[in-house]
CSV table of C-alpha atoms and ligand atoms in Angstrom, one decimal:
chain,number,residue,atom,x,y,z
A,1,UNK,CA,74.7,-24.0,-32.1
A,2,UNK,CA,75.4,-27.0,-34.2
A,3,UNK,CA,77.5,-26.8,-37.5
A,4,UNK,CA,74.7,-28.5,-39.7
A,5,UNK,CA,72.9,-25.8,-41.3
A,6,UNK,CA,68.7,-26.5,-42.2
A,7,UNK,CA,68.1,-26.6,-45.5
A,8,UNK,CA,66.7,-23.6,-47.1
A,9,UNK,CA,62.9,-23.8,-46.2
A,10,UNK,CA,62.0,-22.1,-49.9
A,11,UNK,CA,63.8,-24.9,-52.4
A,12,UNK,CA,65.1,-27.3,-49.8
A,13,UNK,CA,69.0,-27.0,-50.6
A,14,UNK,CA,71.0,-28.1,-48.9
A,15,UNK,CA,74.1,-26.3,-49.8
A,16,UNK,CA,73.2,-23.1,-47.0
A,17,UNK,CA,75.6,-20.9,-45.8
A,18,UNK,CA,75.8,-18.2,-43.3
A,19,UNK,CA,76.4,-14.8,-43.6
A,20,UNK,CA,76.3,-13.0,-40.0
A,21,UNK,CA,72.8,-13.3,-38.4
A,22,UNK,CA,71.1,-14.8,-41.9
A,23,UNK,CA,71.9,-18.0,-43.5
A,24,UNK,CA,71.2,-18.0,-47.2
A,25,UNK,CA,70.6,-20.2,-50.3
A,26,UNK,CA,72.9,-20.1,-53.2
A,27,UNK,CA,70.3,-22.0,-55.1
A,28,UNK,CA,67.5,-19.4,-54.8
A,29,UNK,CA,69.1,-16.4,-53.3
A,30,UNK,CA,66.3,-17.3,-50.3
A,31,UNK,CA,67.8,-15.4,-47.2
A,32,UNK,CA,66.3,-16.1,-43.9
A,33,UNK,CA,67.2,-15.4,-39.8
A,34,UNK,CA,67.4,-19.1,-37.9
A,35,UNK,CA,66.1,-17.3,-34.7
A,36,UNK,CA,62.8,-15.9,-36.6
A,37,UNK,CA,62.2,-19.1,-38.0
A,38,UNK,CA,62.7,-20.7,-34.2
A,39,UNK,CA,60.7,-18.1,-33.0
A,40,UNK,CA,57.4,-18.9,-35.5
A,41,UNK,CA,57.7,-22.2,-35.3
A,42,UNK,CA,57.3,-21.8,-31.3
A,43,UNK,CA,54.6,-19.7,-31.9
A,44,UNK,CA,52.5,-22.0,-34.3
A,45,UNK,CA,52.5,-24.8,-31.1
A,46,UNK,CA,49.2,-25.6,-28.9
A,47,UNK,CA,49.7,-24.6,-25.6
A,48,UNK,CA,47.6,-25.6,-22.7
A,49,UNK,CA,46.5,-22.8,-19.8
A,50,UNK,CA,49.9,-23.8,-18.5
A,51,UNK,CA,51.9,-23.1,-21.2
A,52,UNK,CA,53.0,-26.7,-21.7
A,53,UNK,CA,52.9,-28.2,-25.5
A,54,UNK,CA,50.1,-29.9,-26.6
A,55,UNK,CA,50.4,-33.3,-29.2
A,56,UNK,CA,47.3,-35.1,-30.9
A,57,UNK,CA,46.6,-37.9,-28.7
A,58,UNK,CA,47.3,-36.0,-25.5
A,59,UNK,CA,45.1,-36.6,-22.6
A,60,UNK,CA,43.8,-32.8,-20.7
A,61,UNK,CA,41.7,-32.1,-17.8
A,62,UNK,CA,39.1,-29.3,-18.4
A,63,UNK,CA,40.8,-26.4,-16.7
A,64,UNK,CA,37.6,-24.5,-16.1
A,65,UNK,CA,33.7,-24.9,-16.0
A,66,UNK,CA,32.6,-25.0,-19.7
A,67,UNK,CA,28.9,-23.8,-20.7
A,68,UNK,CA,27.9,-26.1,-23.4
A,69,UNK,CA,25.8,-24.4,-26.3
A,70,UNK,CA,23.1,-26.2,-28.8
A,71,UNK,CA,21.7,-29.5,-28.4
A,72,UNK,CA,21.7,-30.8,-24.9
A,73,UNK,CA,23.6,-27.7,-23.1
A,74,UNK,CA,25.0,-28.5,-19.7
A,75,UNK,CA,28.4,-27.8,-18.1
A,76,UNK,CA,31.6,-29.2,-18.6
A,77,UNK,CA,32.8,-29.2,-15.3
A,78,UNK,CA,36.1,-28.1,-14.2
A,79,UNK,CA,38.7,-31.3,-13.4
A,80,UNK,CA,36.5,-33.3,-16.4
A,81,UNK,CA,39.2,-35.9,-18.0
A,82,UNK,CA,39.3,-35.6,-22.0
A,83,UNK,CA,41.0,-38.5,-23.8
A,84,UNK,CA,43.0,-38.6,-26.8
A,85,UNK,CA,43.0,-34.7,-28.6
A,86,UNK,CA,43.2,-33.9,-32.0
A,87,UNK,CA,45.1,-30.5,-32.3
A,88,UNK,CA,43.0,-28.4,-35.6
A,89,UNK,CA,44.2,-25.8,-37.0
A,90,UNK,CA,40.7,-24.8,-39.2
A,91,UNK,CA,38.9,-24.7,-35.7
A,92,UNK,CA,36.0,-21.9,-35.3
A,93,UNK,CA,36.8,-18.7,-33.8
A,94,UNK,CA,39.4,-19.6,-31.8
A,95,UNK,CA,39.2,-23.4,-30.8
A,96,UNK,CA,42.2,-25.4,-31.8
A,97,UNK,CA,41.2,-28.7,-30.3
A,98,UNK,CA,38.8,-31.5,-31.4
A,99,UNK,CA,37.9,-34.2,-28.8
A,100,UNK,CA,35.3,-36.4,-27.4
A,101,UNK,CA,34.0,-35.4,-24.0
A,102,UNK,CA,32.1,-37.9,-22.2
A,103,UNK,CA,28.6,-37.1,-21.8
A,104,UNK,CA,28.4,-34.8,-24.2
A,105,UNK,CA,30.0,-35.9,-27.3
A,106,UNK,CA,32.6,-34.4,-30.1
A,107,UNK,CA,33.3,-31.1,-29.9
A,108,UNK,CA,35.8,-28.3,-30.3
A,109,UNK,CA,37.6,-26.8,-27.0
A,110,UNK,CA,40.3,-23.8,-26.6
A,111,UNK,CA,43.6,-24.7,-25.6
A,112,UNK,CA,43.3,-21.9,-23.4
A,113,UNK,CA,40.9,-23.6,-21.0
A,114,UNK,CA,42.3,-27.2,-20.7
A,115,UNK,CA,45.6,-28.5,-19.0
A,116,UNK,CA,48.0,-31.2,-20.0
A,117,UNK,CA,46.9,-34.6,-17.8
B,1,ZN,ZN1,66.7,-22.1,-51.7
């Protein structure tokens, strides 16, 4: 644990201080627990089928055979390279990736079904 405090998230003091588990704000009276903020921010990341972290600009391998729907159709198939994702957060249903997949264009893809190249 390092003796720099973060900044209260709510007002952005700096002047934090800890009292047992919480650290809290003298500016705004904000109280928070480091660990729960450690522990949403951890859960906010992209993870691949692996588990490991996804970044935008990341290059993934298609982890399993993907049925396309709409225009075209076809099958993504599994071990398919995809170059350069854009991590989105406003993604439907539960895609949170938007990339280019050659041969079949732009398109959204779960994090669930594609591993870190
Ligand atoms: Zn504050």
């Amino acid at each position: 644990m390092s003796d720099t405090l973060p900044p209260c998230p709510q007002c952005g003091s700096e002047y934090t201080y800890e009292m047992g588990e919480l650290i809290v704000c003298p500016e705004c009276a904000h109280e928070w627990s480091p660990s729960e903020a450690a522990e949403a921010a951890d859960a906010a990341l992209i993870r691949d089928v692996n588990g490991n972290v996804l970044a935008d600009g990341d290059d993934v391998v298609i982890a399993k055979d993907l049925k396309v729907k709409g225009a075209g159709g076809g099958t993504i198939k599994v071990g398919t390279k995809v170059k350069g994702i854009r991590l989105i957060s406003d993604g439907v249903g539960d895609h949170d990736i938007d990339a280019t997949v050659e041969g079949f264009g732009r398109m959204q893809l779960k994090s669930s079904v594609v591993k870190k190249a």
